[in-house]
PDB file of C-alpha atoms in Angstrom:
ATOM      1  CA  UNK A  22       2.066  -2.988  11.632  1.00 64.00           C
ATOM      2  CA  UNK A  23      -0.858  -0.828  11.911  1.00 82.00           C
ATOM      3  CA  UNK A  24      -3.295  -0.312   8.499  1.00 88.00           C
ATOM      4  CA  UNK A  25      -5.568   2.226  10.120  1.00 89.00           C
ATOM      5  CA  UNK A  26      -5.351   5.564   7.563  1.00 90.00           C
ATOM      6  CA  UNK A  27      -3.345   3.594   4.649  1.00 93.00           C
ATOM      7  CA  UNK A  28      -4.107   3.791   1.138  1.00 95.00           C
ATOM      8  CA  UNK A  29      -4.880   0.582  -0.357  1.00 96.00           C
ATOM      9  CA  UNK A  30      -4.779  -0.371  -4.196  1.00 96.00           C
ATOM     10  CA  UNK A  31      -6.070  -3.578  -5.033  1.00 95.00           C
ATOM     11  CA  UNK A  32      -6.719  -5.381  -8.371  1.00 89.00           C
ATOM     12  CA  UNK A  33      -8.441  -6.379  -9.498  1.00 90.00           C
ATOM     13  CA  UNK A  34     -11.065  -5.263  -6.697  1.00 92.00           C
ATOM     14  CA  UNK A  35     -13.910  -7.090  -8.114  1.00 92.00           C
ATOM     15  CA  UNK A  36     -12.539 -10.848  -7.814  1.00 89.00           C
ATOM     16  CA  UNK A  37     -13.722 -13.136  -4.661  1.00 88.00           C
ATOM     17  CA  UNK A  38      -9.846 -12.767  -3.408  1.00 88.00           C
ATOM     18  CA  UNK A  39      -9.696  -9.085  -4.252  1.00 91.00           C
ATOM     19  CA  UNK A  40     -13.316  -8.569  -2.672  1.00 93.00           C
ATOM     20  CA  UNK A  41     -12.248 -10.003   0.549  1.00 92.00           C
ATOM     21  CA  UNK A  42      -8.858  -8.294   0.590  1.00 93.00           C
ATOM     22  CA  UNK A  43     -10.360  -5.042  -0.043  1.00 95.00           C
ATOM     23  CA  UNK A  44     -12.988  -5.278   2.727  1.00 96.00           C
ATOM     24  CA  UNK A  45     -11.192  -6.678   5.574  1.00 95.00           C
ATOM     25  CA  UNK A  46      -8.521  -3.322   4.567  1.00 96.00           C
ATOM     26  CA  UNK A  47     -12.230  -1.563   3.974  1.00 97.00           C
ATOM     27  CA  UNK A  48     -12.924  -2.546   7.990  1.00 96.00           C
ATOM     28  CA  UNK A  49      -9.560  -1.838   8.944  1.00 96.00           C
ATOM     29  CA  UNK A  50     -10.025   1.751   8.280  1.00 96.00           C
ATOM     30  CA  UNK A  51      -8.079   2.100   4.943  1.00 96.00           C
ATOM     31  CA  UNK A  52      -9.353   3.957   2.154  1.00 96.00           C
ATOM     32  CA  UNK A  53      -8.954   1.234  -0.529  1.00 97.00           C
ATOM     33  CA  UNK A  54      -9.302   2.182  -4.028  1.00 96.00           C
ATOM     34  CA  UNK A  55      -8.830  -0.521  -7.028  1.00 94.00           C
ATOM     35  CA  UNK A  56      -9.164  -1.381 -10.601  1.00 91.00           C
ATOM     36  CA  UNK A  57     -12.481  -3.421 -11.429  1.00 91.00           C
ATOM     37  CA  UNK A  58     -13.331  -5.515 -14.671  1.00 89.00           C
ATOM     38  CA  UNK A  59     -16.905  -5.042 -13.828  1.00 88.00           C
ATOM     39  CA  UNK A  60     -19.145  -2.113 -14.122  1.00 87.00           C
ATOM     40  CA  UNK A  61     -20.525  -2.702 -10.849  1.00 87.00           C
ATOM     41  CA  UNK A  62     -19.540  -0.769  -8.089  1.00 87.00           C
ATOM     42  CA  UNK A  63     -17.765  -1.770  -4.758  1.00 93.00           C
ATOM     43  CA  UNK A  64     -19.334  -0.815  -1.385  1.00 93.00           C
ATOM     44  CA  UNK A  65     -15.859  -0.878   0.246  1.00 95.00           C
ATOM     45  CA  UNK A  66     -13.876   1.134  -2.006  1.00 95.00           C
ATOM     46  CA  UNK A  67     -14.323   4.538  -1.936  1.00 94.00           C
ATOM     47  CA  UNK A  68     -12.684   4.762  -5.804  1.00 94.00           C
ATOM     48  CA  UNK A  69     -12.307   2.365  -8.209  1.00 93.00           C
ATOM     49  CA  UNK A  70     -11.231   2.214 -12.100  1.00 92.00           C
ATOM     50  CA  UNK A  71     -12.613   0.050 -15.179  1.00 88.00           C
ATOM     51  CA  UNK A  72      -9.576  -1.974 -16.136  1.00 83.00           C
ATOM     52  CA  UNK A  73      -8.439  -0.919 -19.779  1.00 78.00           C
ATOM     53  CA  UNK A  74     -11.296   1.622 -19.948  1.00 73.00           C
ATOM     54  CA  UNK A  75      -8.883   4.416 -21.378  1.00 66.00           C
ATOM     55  CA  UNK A  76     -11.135   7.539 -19.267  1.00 69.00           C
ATOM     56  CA  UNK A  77      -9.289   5.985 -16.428  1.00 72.00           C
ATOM     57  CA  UNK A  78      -5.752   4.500 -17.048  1.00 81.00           C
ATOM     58  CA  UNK A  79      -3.871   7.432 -15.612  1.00 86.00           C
ATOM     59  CA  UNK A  80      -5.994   8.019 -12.941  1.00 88.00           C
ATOM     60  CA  UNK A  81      -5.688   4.207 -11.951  1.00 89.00           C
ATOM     61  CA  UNK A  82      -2.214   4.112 -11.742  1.00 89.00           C
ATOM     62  CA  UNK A  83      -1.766   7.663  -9.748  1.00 91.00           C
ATOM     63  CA  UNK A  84      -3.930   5.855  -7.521  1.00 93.00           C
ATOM     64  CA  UNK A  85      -1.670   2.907  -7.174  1.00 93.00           C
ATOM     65  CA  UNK A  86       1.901   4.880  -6.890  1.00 92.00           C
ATOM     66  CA  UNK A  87      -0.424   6.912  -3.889  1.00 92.00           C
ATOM     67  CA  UNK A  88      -0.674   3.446  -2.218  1.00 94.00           C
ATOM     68  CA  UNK A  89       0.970   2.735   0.729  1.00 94.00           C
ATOM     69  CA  UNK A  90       0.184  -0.657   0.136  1.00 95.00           C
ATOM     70  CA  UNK A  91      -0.755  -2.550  -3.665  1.00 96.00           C
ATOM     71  CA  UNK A  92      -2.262  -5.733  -3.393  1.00 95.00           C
ATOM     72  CA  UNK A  93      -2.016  -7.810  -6.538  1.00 91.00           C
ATOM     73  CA  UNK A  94      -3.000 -11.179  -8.139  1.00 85.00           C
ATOM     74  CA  UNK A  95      -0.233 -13.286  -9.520  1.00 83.00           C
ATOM     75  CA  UNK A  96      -2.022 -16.199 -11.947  1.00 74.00           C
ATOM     76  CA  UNK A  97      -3.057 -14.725 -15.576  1.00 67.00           C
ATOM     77  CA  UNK A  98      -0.955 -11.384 -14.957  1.00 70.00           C
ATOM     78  CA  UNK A  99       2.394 -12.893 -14.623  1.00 70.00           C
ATOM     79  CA  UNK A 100       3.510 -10.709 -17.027  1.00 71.00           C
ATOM     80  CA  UNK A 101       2.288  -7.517 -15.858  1.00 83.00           C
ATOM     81  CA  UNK A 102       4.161  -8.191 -12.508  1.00 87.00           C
ATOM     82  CA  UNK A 103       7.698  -6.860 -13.368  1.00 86.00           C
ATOM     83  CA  UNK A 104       6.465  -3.816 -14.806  1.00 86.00           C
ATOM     84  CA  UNK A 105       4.211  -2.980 -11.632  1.00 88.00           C
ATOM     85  CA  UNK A 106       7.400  -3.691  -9.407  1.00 89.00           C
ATOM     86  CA  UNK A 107       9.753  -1.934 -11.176  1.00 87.00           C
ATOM     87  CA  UNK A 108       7.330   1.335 -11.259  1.00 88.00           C
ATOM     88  CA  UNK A 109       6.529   1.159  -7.478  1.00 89.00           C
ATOM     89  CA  UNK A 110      10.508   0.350  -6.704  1.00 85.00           C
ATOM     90  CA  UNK A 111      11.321   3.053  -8.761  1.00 86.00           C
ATOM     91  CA  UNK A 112       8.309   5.709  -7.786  1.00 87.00           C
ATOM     92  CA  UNK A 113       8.958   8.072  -4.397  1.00 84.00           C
ATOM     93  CA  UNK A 114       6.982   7.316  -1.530  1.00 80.00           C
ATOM     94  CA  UNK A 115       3.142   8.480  -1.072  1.00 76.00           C
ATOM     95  CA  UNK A 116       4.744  10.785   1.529  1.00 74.00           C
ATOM     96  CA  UNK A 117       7.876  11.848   2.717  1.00 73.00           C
ATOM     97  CA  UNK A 118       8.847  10.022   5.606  1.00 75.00           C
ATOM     98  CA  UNK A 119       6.513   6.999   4.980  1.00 80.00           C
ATOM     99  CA  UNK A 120       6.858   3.817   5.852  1.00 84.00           C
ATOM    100  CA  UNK A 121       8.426   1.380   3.005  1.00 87.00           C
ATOM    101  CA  UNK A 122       5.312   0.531   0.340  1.00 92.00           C
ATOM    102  CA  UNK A 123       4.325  -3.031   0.661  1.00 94.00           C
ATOM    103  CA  UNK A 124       3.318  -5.599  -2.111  1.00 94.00           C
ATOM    104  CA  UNK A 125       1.093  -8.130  -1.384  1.00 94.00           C
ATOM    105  CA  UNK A 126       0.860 -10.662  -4.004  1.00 93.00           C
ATOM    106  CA  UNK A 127      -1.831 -13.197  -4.357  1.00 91.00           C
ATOM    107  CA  UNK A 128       0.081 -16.591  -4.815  1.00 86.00           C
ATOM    108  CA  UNK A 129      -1.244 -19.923  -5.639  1.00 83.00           C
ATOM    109  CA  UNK A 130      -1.067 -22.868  -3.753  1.00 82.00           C
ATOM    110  CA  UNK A 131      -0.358 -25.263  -6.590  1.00 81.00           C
ATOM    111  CA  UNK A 132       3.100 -23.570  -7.125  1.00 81.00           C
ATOM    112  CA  UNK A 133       4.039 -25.246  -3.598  1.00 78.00           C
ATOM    113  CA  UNK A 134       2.269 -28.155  -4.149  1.00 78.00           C
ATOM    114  CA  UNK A 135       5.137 -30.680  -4.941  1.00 79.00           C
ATOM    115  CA  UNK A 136       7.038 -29.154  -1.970  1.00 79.00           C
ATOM    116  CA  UNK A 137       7.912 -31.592   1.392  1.00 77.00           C
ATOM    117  CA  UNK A 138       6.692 -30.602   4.545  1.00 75.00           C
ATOM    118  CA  UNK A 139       9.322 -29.988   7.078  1.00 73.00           C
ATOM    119  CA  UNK A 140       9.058 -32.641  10.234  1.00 73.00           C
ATOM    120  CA  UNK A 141       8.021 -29.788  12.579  1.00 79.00           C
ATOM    121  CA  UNK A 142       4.813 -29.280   9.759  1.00 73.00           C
ATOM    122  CA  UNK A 143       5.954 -25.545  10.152  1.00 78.00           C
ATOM    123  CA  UNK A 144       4.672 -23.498   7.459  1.00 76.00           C
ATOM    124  CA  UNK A 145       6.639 -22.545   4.205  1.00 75.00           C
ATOM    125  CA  UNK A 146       8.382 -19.439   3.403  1.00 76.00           C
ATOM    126  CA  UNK A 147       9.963 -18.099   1.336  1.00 75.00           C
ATOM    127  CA  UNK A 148      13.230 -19.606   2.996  1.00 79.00           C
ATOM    128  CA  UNK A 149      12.182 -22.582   1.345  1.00 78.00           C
ATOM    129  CA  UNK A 150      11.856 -21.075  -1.969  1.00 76.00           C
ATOM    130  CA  UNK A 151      15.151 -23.741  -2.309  1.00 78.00           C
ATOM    131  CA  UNK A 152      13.472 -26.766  -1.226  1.00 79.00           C
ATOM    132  CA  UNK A 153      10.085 -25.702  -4.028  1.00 77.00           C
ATOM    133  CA  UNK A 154       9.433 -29.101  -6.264  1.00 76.00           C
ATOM    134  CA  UNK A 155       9.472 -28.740  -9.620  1.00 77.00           C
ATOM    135  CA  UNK A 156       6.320 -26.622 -11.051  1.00 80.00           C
ATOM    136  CA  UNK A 157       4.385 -27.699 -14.078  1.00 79.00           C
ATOM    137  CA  UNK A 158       2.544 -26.152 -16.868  1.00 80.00           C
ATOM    138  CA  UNK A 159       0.744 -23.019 -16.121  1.00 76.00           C
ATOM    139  CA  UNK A 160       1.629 -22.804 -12.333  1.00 82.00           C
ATOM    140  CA  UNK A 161       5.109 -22.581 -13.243  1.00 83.00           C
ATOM    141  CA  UNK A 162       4.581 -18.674 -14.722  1.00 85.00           C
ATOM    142  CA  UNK A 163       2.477 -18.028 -11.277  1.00 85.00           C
ATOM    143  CA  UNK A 164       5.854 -19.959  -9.742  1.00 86.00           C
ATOM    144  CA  UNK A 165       8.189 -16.843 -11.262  1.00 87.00           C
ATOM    145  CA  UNK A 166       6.079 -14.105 -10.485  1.00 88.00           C
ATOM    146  CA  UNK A 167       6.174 -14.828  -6.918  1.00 88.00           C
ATOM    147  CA  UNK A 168       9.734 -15.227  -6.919  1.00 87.00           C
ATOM    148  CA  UNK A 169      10.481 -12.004  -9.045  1.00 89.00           C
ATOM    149  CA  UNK A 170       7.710 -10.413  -5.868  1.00 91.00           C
ATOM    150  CA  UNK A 171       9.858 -11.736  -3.083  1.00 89.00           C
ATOM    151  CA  UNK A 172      13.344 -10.638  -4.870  1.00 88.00           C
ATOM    152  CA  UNK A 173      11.712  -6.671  -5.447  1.00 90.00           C
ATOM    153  CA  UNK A 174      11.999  -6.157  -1.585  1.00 90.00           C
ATOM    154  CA  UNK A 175      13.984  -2.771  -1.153  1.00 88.00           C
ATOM    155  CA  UNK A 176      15.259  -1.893   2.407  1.00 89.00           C
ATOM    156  CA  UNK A 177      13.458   1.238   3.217  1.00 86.00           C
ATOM    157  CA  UNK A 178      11.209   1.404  -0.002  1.00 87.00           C
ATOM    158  CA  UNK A 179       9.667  -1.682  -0.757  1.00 91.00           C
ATOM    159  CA  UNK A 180       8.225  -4.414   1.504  1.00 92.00           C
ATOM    160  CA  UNK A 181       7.159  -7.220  -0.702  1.00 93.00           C
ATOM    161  CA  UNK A 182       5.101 -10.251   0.419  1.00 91.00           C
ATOM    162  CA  UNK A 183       3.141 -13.470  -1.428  1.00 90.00           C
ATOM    163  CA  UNK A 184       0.524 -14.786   0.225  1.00 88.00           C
ATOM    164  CA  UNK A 185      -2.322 -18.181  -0.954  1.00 83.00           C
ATOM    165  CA  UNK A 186      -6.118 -17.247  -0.473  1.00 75.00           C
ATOM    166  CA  UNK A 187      -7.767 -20.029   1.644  1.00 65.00           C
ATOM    167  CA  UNK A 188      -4.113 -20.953   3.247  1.00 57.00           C
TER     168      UNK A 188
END
């Protein structure tokens, strides 16, 4: 799949994952915009938004349903997740004729943690989402967002992924 000329929402921008996201998309030639909880500005994005600064709510979120792709953290905003799906499942497409909008979702490596390696040490999927140990405490919210990501896939509208940082 190419990236060259695709919008790119992420949030929050101004994290270490969403700072590396956003420039390798930066790099890529995307025009990434994204919501920041800083004041500082981002020498990648060419827009970004001050999260729950009122000034720019509504242009924040025309500037994720413009996305052709929405990257998105899962830990601490587990239950933002289904509202963010839903709207994006339920919005049009940035363009007629585009490609399905895709979801990446920043996962956590502790919600697979208690999971068996296969013998071929092949790595896990979300066809394994059966074989996932048990979950505890906080991880296990970061644990349902990821599966409530992977279950928001809509042929021909929504591509929806989860990827770890540092995996």
């Amino acid at each position: 799949m190419s990236v060259t000329g695709k919008r790119v929402f992420v949030t929050p921008a101004d994290s270490r994952v969403g700072r590396t996201v956003g420039r390798v998309f930066a790099d890529a030639g995307c025009a990434v915009s994204g919501l920041r909880t800083s004041r500082e500005e981002l020498g990648f994005a060419t827009e970004t938004f001050i999260a729950d600064y009122v000034m720019h709510n509504t242009a924040a979120l025309e500037a994720m349903l413009a996305a052709h792709i929405v990257v998105l953290p899962l830990a601490g905003s587990e239950g933002k997740v289904k509202a963010i799906l839903d709207l994006l499942a339920s919005s049009p497409l940035p363009a007629p004729g585009d490609a399905p909008r895709t979801v990446i979702a920043i996962g956590s490596a502790t919600t697979w943690a208690r999971t068996l390696q296969t013998g071929t040490g092949a790595p896990l999927t979300e066809r394994d989402e059966s074989r996932r140990g048990v979950v505890p405490g906080a991880s296990k919210f970061t644990a349902d967002a990821e599966r409530l990501v992977l279950r928001a896939a809509r042929p021909g509208s929504l591509e929806t992924f989860v990827v770890c940082p540092g995996i």
